[in-house]
Amino acid sequence: MSDRRDGAPEAALDAEAGVDEPDSGASPDGGHASTAVSTHTVRLELVDEPGQLLAALHPIADNGGNLLSIYHERGNKTPRGRIPVEVDFEATPDRFEEIVDALRSEGVNVMQAGTERYTEEVTLLLFGHLIDTDLSDTLSSIEACESASVADVSLAAPQGTEEVSSARLRLEARAGETDAALAAVRDLAAEKDLRVVEPLTGVEA
């Protein structure tokens, strides 16, 4: 005599009938975790010129990102005189990586992407004809190495801009990439005939 009762769970009935159950070890999302859409944030540094924000948003939209919000900090400029912009959007993890790569390929300075943060700090001094050799270009070239971000700049030119001046730079480098950032600064200094004193320890930011 069967002890099957009305209302028994379907899984139990299938087991009695010899029907194979789906693998209980399968992920709840069917194995598509890598395609799950989630919210991401990127912090960008843009030149204060018309059209720059729109140009920065194109790589996000063109690579499958669904824009959620844009925080445009016009009153809070970076040490290079640029505008920080925080963008929230939805994308799969793979698409997120493609979007970050596309932004950098377009020359957009990505200061922070998702959980990627600049976690190491180093302070150094540059001496030489900083103004004549274009300080703005020097700072842009340092950030172009993608290993570091210039967090703070302090320029001193006691004898005027045409004479030797000094600049104290505080760099924020990605974890494990401080050496690469310093190497980029050394190469740039050699190219522009500047002197580097680094790193400075015990210096308040």
Short mmCIF file of N, CA and C in Angstrom, two decimals, residues 39-147:
data_model
loop_
_atom_site.label_atom_id
_atom_site.label_comp_id
_atom_site.label_asym_id
_atom_site.label_seq_id
_atom_site.Cartn_x
_atom_site.Cartn_y
_atom_site.Cartn_z
N THR A 39 24.95 47.87 -9.49
CA THR A 39 25.25 49.30 -9.55
C THR A 39 26.73 49.55 -9.31
N HIS A 40 27.31 50.39 -10.14
CA HIS A 40 28.73 50.73 -10.04
C HIS A 40 28.88 52.25 -10.00
N THR A 41 29.99 52.69 -9.44
CA THR A 41 30.29 54.12 -9.37
C THR A 41 31.70 54.37 -9.91
N VAL A 42 31.82 55.39 -10.76
CA VAL A 42 33.14 55.83 -11.21
C VAL A 42 33.27 57.30 -10.87
N ARG A 43 34.45 57.68 -10.44
CA ARG A 43 34.75 59.08 -10.13
C ARG A 43 35.74 59.57 -11.18
N LEU A 44 35.32 60.58 -11.93
CA LEU A 44 36.10 61.07 -13.06
C LEU A 44 36.63 62.47 -12.78
N GLU A 45 37.65 62.86 -13.52
CA GLU A 45 38.20 64.22 -13.45
C GLU A 45 38.12 64.79 -14.86
N LEU A 46 37.33 65.86 -15.01
CA LEU A 46 37.07 66.41 -16.34
C LEU A 46 37.57 67.85 -16.47
N VAL A 47 38.01 68.18 -17.67
CA VAL A 47 38.39 69.56 -17.98
C VAL A 47 37.14 70.41 -17.96
N ASP A 48 37.23 71.61 -17.43
CA ASP A 48 36.08 72.51 -17.33
C ASP A 48 35.82 73.20 -18.68
N GLU A 49 35.35 72.41 -19.61
CA GLU A 49 35.05 72.92 -20.95
C GLU A 49 33.72 72.33 -21.42
N PRO A 50 32.97 73.07 -22.25
CA PRO A 50 31.69 72.56 -22.75
C PRO A 50 31.85 71.23 -23.48
N GLY A 51 30.93 70.32 -23.23
CA GLY A 51 30.92 69.05 -23.94
C GLY A 51 31.74 67.94 -23.31
N GLN A 52 32.56 68.26 -22.28
CA GLN A 52 33.42 67.24 -21.69
C GLN A 52 32.62 66.18 -20.93
N LEU A 53 31.58 66.61 -20.23
CA LEU A 53 30.77 65.65 -19.49
C LEU A 53 30.06 64.70 -20.44
N LEU A 54 29.46 65.25 -21.48
CA LEU A 54 28.76 64.41 -22.45
C LEU A 54 29.71 63.42 -23.11
N ALA A 55 30.91 63.89 -23.44
CA ALA A 55 31.90 63.01 -24.06
C ALA A 55 32.29 61.88 -23.13
N ALA A 56 32.34 62.15 -21.82
CA ALA A 56 32.72 61.12 -20.85
C ALA A 56 31.61 60.11 -20.64
N LEU A 57 30.36 60.52 -20.89
CA LEU A 57 29.24 59.61 -20.69
C LEU A 57 29.06 58.64 -21.85
N HIS A 58 29.56 59.01 -23.03
CA HIS A 58 29.40 58.15 -24.21
C HIS A 58 30.01 56.76 -24.01
N PRO A 59 31.25 56.64 -23.50
CA PRO A 59 31.82 55.29 -23.31
C PRO A 59 30.99 54.42 -22.36
N ILE A 60 30.30 55.06 -21.42
CA ILE A 60 29.46 54.29 -20.49
C ILE A 60 28.24 53.74 -21.21
N ALA A 61 27.53 54.62 -21.93
CA ALA A 61 26.33 54.20 -22.64
C ALA A 61 26.66 53.26 -23.79
N ASP A 62 27.75 53.54 -24.50
CA ASP A 62 28.10 52.73 -25.67
C ASP A 62 28.52 51.31 -25.30
N ASN A 63 28.89 51.10 -24.04
CA ASN A 63 29.35 49.77 -23.61
C ASN A 63 28.36 49.08 -22.67
N GLY A 64 27.11 49.47 -22.77
CA GLY A 64 26.07 48.75 -22.05
C GLY A 64 25.76 49.23 -20.66
N GLY A 65 26.24 50.40 -20.26
CA GLY A 65 25.94 50.93 -18.93
C GLY A 65 24.62 51.69 -18.93
N ASN A 66 23.84 51.49 -17.91
CA ASN A 66 22.56 52.18 -17.76
C ASN A 66 22.73 53.28 -16.72
N LEU A 67 22.82 54.54 -17.16
CA LEU A 67 23.08 55.67 -16.27
C LEU A 67 21.99 55.84 -15.23
N LEU A 68 22.40 56.05 -13.99
CA LEU A 68 21.46 56.25 -12.89
C LEU A 68 21.52 57.67 -12.35
N SER A 69 22.73 58.17 -12.08
CA SER A 69 22.85 59.52 -11.54
C SER A 69 24.23 60.09 -11.85
N ILE A 70 24.30 61.40 -11.86
CA ILE A 70 25.55 62.12 -12.13
C ILE A 70 25.68 63.23 -11.10
N TYR A 71 26.79 63.23 -10.38
CA TYR A 71 27.06 64.28 -9.40
C TYR A 71 28.21 65.11 -9.91
N HIS A 72 27.90 66.34 -10.33
CA HIS A 72 28.85 67.22 -10.99
C HIS A 72 29.33 68.26 -9.98
N GLU A 73 30.55 68.13 -9.47
CA GLU A 73 31.04 69.00 -8.41
C GLU A 73 31.76 70.23 -8.98
N ARG A 74 31.02 71.14 -9.55
CA ARG A 74 31.63 72.30 -10.19
C ARG A 74 32.35 73.21 -9.19
N GLY A 75 31.89 73.25 -7.95
CA GLY A 75 32.51 74.14 -6.98
C GLY A 75 33.68 73.52 -6.23
N ASN A 76 34.06 72.30 -6.58
CA ASN A 76 35.13 71.61 -5.86
C ASN A 76 36.14 71.05 -6.86
N LYS A 77 37.09 71.88 -7.27
CA LYS A 77 38.02 71.46 -8.31
C LYS A 77 39.21 70.68 -7.74
N THR A 78 39.78 69.85 -8.59
CA THR A 78 40.94 69.04 -8.22
C THR A 78 42.20 69.92 -8.24
N PRO A 79 43.34 69.42 -7.73
CA PRO A 79 44.56 70.23 -7.75
C PRO A 79 44.97 70.70 -9.14
N ARG A 80 44.51 70.01 -10.18
CA ARG A 80 44.86 70.43 -11.55
C ARG A 80 43.83 71.38 -12.13
N GLY A 81 42.89 71.83 -11.30
CA GLY A 81 41.89 72.77 -11.77
C GLY A 81 40.78 72.11 -12.57
N ARG A 82 40.61 70.82 -12.42
CA ARG A 82 39.57 70.10 -13.15
C ARG A 82 38.40 69.78 -12.23
N ILE A 83 37.32 69.34 -12.83
CA ILE A 83 36.09 69.13 -12.08
C ILE A 83 35.87 67.64 -11.80
N PRO A 84 35.69 67.26 -10.53
CA PRO A 84 35.39 65.86 -10.21
C PRO A 84 33.91 65.57 -10.50
N VAL A 85 33.68 64.46 -11.14
CA VAL A 85 32.31 64.05 -11.48
C VAL A 85 32.12 62.60 -11.05
N GLU A 86 31.07 62.34 -10.31
CA GLU A 86 30.77 60.98 -9.85
C GLU A 86 29.56 60.46 -10.62
N VAL A 87 29.72 59.32 -11.26
CA VAL A 87 28.66 58.75 -12.09
C VAL A 87 28.27 57.37 -11.56
N ASP A 88 26.97 57.18 -11.34
CA ASP A 88 26.43 55.87 -10.94
C ASP A 88 25.73 55.26 -12.13
N PHE A 89 25.96 53.98 -12.37
CA PHE A 89 25.28 53.30 -13.48
C PHE A 89 25.17 51.81 -13.20
N GLU A 90 24.29 51.17 -13.92
CA GLU A 90 24.11 49.73 -13.80
C GLU A 90 24.81 49.03 -14.95
N ALA A 91 25.45 47.91 -14.66
CA ALA A 91 26.12 47.12 -15.68
C ALA A 91 26.51 45.77 -15.10
N THR A 92 26.76 44.82 -15.96
CA THR A 92 27.29 43.54 -15.50
C THR A 92 28.77 43.74 -15.16
N PRO A 93 29.37 42.84 -14.37
CA PRO A 93 30.79 42.99 -14.03
C PRO A 93 31.69 43.08 -15.27
N ASP A 94 31.43 42.25 -16.29
CA ASP A 94 32.24 42.29 -17.50
C ASP A 94 32.10 43.62 -18.21
N ARG A 95 30.87 44.10 -18.30
CA ARG A 95 30.62 45.39 -18.95
C ARG A 95 31.28 46.52 -18.17
N PHE A 96 31.28 46.41 -16.85
CA PHE A 96 31.90 47.44 -16.02
C PHE A 96 33.38 47.59 -16.35
N GLU A 97 34.08 46.45 -16.46
CA GLU A 97 35.50 46.49 -16.80
C GLU A 97 35.71 47.10 -18.18
N GLU A 98 34.83 46.77 -19.12
CA GLU A 98 34.94 47.32 -20.47
C GLU A 98 34.71 48.83 -20.46
N ILE A 99 33.78 49.28 -19.63
CA ILE A 99 33.48 50.71 -19.55
C ILE A 99 34.67 51.48 -18.99
N VAL A 100 35.28 50.96 -17.93
CA VAL A 100 36.45 51.63 -17.34
C VAL A 100 37.59 51.69 -18.36
N ASP A 101 37.82 50.60 -19.08
CA ASP A 101 38.87 50.58 -20.10
C ASP A 101 38.56 51.58 -21.20
N ALA A 102 37.28 51.67 -21.59
CA ALA A 102 36.88 52.59 -22.66
C ALA A 102 37.06 54.04 -22.23
N LEU A 103 36.74 54.34 -20.99
CA LEU A 103 36.92 55.70 -20.48
C LEU A 103 38.39 56.10 -20.53
N ARG A 104 39.25 55.21 -20.08
CA ARG A 104 40.68 55.52 -20.09
C ARG A 104 41.22 55.61 -21.50
N SER A 105 40.68 54.79 -22.40
CA SER A 105 41.11 54.84 -23.81
C SER A 105 40.75 56.18 -24.44
N GLU A 106 39.66 56.78 -23.95
CA GLU A 106 39.22 58.08 -24.48
C GLU A 106 39.94 59.24 -23.80
N GLY A 107 40.87 58.92 -22.90
CA GLY A 107 41.64 59.97 -22.25
C GLY A 107 40.97 60.56 -21.02
N VAL A 108 39.90 59.92 -20.54
CA VAL A 108 39.23 60.40 -19.34
C VAL A 108 39.99 59.89 -18.12
N ASN A 109 40.32 60.79 -17.20
CA ASN A 109 41.03 60.38 -16.00
C ASN A 109 40.05 59.75 -15.01
N VAL A 110 40.17 58.45 -14.80
CA VAL A 110 39.32 57.74 -13.85
C VAL A 110 40.03 57.73 -12.50
N MET A 111 39.54 58.53 -11.56
CA MET A 111 40.18 58.62 -10.25
C MET A 111 39.80 57.45 -9.35
N GLN A 112 38.60 56.92 -9.56
CA GLN A 112 38.16 55.77 -8.76
C GLN A 112 37.13 55.01 -9.58
N ALA A 113 37.23 53.69 -9.56
CA ALA A 113 36.28 52.86 -10.28
C ALA A 113 35.80 51.74 -9.37
N GLY A 114 34.54 51.80 -8.96
CA GLY A 114 33.99 50.77 -8.09
C GLY A 114 34.76 50.71 -6.79
N THR A 115 35.29 49.53 -6.47
CA THR A 115 36.05 49.37 -5.23
C THR A 115 37.52 49.68 -5.41
N GLU A 116 37.90 50.02 -6.66
CA GLU A 116 39.30 50.34 -6.92
C GLU A 116 39.62 51.70 -6.31
N ARG A 117 40.51 51.73 -5.38
CA ARG A 117 40.84 52.98 -4.70
C ARG A 117 42.36 53.17 -4.65
N TYR A 118 42.73 54.42 -4.55
CA TYR A 118 44.14 54.73 -4.37
C TYR A 118 44.41 54.65 -2.88
N THR A 119 45.15 53.64 -2.45
CA THR A 119 45.27 53.34 -1.03
C THR A 119 46.63 53.67 -0.44
N GLU A 120 47.61 54.00 -1.26
CA GLU A 120 48.94 54.32 -0.75
C GLU A 120 49.26 55.77 -1.08
N GLU A 121 49.88 56.46 -0.13
CA GLU A 121 50.22 57.87 -0.33
C GLU A 121 51.72 58.08 -0.26
N VAL A 122 52.20 59.01 -1.05
CA VAL A 122 53.61 59.38 -1.01
C VAL A 122 53.71 60.87 -1.32
N THR A 123 54.57 61.55 -0.59
CA THR A 123 54.78 62.98 -0.81
C THR A 123 56.20 63.20 -1.32
N LEU A 124 56.34 64.04 -2.33
CA LEU A 124 57.66 64.30 -2.90
C LEU A 124 57.78 65.77 -3.30
N LEU A 125 58.99 66.18 -3.56
CA LEU A 125 59.24 67.55 -4.00
C LEU A 125 59.84 67.56 -5.40
N LEU A 126 59.43 68.53 -6.18
CA LEU A 126 60.03 68.78 -7.49
C LEU A 126 60.68 70.15 -7.46
N PHE A 127 61.92 70.23 -7.94
CA PHE A 127 62.64 71.50 -8.03
C PHE A 127 63.03 71.75 -9.48
N GLY A 128 62.99 73.01 -9.88
CA GLY A 128 63.42 73.37 -11.23
C GLY A 128 62.54 74.45 -11.81
N HIS A 129 62.60 74.60 -13.12
CA HIS A 129 61.79 75.60 -13.80
C HIS A 129 60.41 75.00 -14.08
N LEU A 130 59.64 74.86 -13.02
CA LEU A 130 58.34 74.19 -13.11
C LEU A 130 57.34 74.97 -13.97
N ILE A 131 57.40 76.29 -13.88
CA ILE A 131 56.45 77.09 -14.65
C ILE A 131 56.82 77.06 -16.14
N ASP A 132 58.10 77.28 -16.43
CA ASP A 132 58.55 77.30 -17.83
C ASP A 132 58.32 75.95 -18.52
N THR A 133 58.40 74.86 -17.74
CA THR A 133 58.22 73.54 -18.34
C THR A 133 56.77 73.07 -18.27
N ASP A 134 55.88 73.99 -17.92
CA ASP A 134 54.43 73.73 -17.92
C ASP A 134 54.03 72.76 -16.80
N LEU A 135 53.76 73.34 -15.62
CA LEU A 135 53.39 72.53 -14.47
C LEU A 135 52.14 71.72 -14.72
N SER A 136 51.17 72.31 -15.41
CA SER A 136 49.93 71.58 -15.70
C SER A 136 50.21 70.33 -16.53
N ASP A 137 51.11 70.46 -17.50
CA ASP A 137 51.48 69.30 -18.32
C ASP A 137 52.21 68.25 -17.48
N THR A 138 53.03 68.73 -16.54
CA THR A 138 53.76 67.81 -15.66
C THR A 138 52.78 66.97 -14.84
N LEU A 139 51.78 67.64 -14.27
CA LEU A 139 50.79 66.93 -13.46
C LEU A 139 49.97 65.96 -14.32
N SER A 140 49.61 66.41 -15.52
CA SER A 140 48.84 65.54 -16.43
C SER A 140 49.64 64.31 -16.81
N SER A 141 50.93 64.49 -17.03
CA SER A 141 51.78 63.37 -17.43
C SER A 141 51.95 62.37 -16.28
N ILE A 142 52.00 62.86 -15.04
CA ILE A 142 52.10 61.95 -13.90
C ILE A 142 50.85 61.08 -13.82
N GLU A 143 49.68 61.70 -13.98
CA GLU A 143 48.44 60.95 -13.87
C GLU A 143 48.24 60.02 -15.06
N ALA A 144 48.87 60.30 -16.16
CA ALA A 144 48.71 59.47 -17.35
C ALA A 144 49.27 58.07 -17.15
N CYS A 145 50.13 57.88 -16.15
CA CYS A 145 50.69 56.56 -15.91
C CYS A 145 49.65 55.61 -15.32
N GLU A 146 48.50 56.14 -14.87
CA GLU A 146 47.37 55.36 -14.34
C GLU A 146 47.67 54.64 -13.04
N SER A 147 48.88 54.82 -12.50
CA SER A 147 49.21 54.19 -11.22
C SER A 147 48.89 55.10 -10.05
#
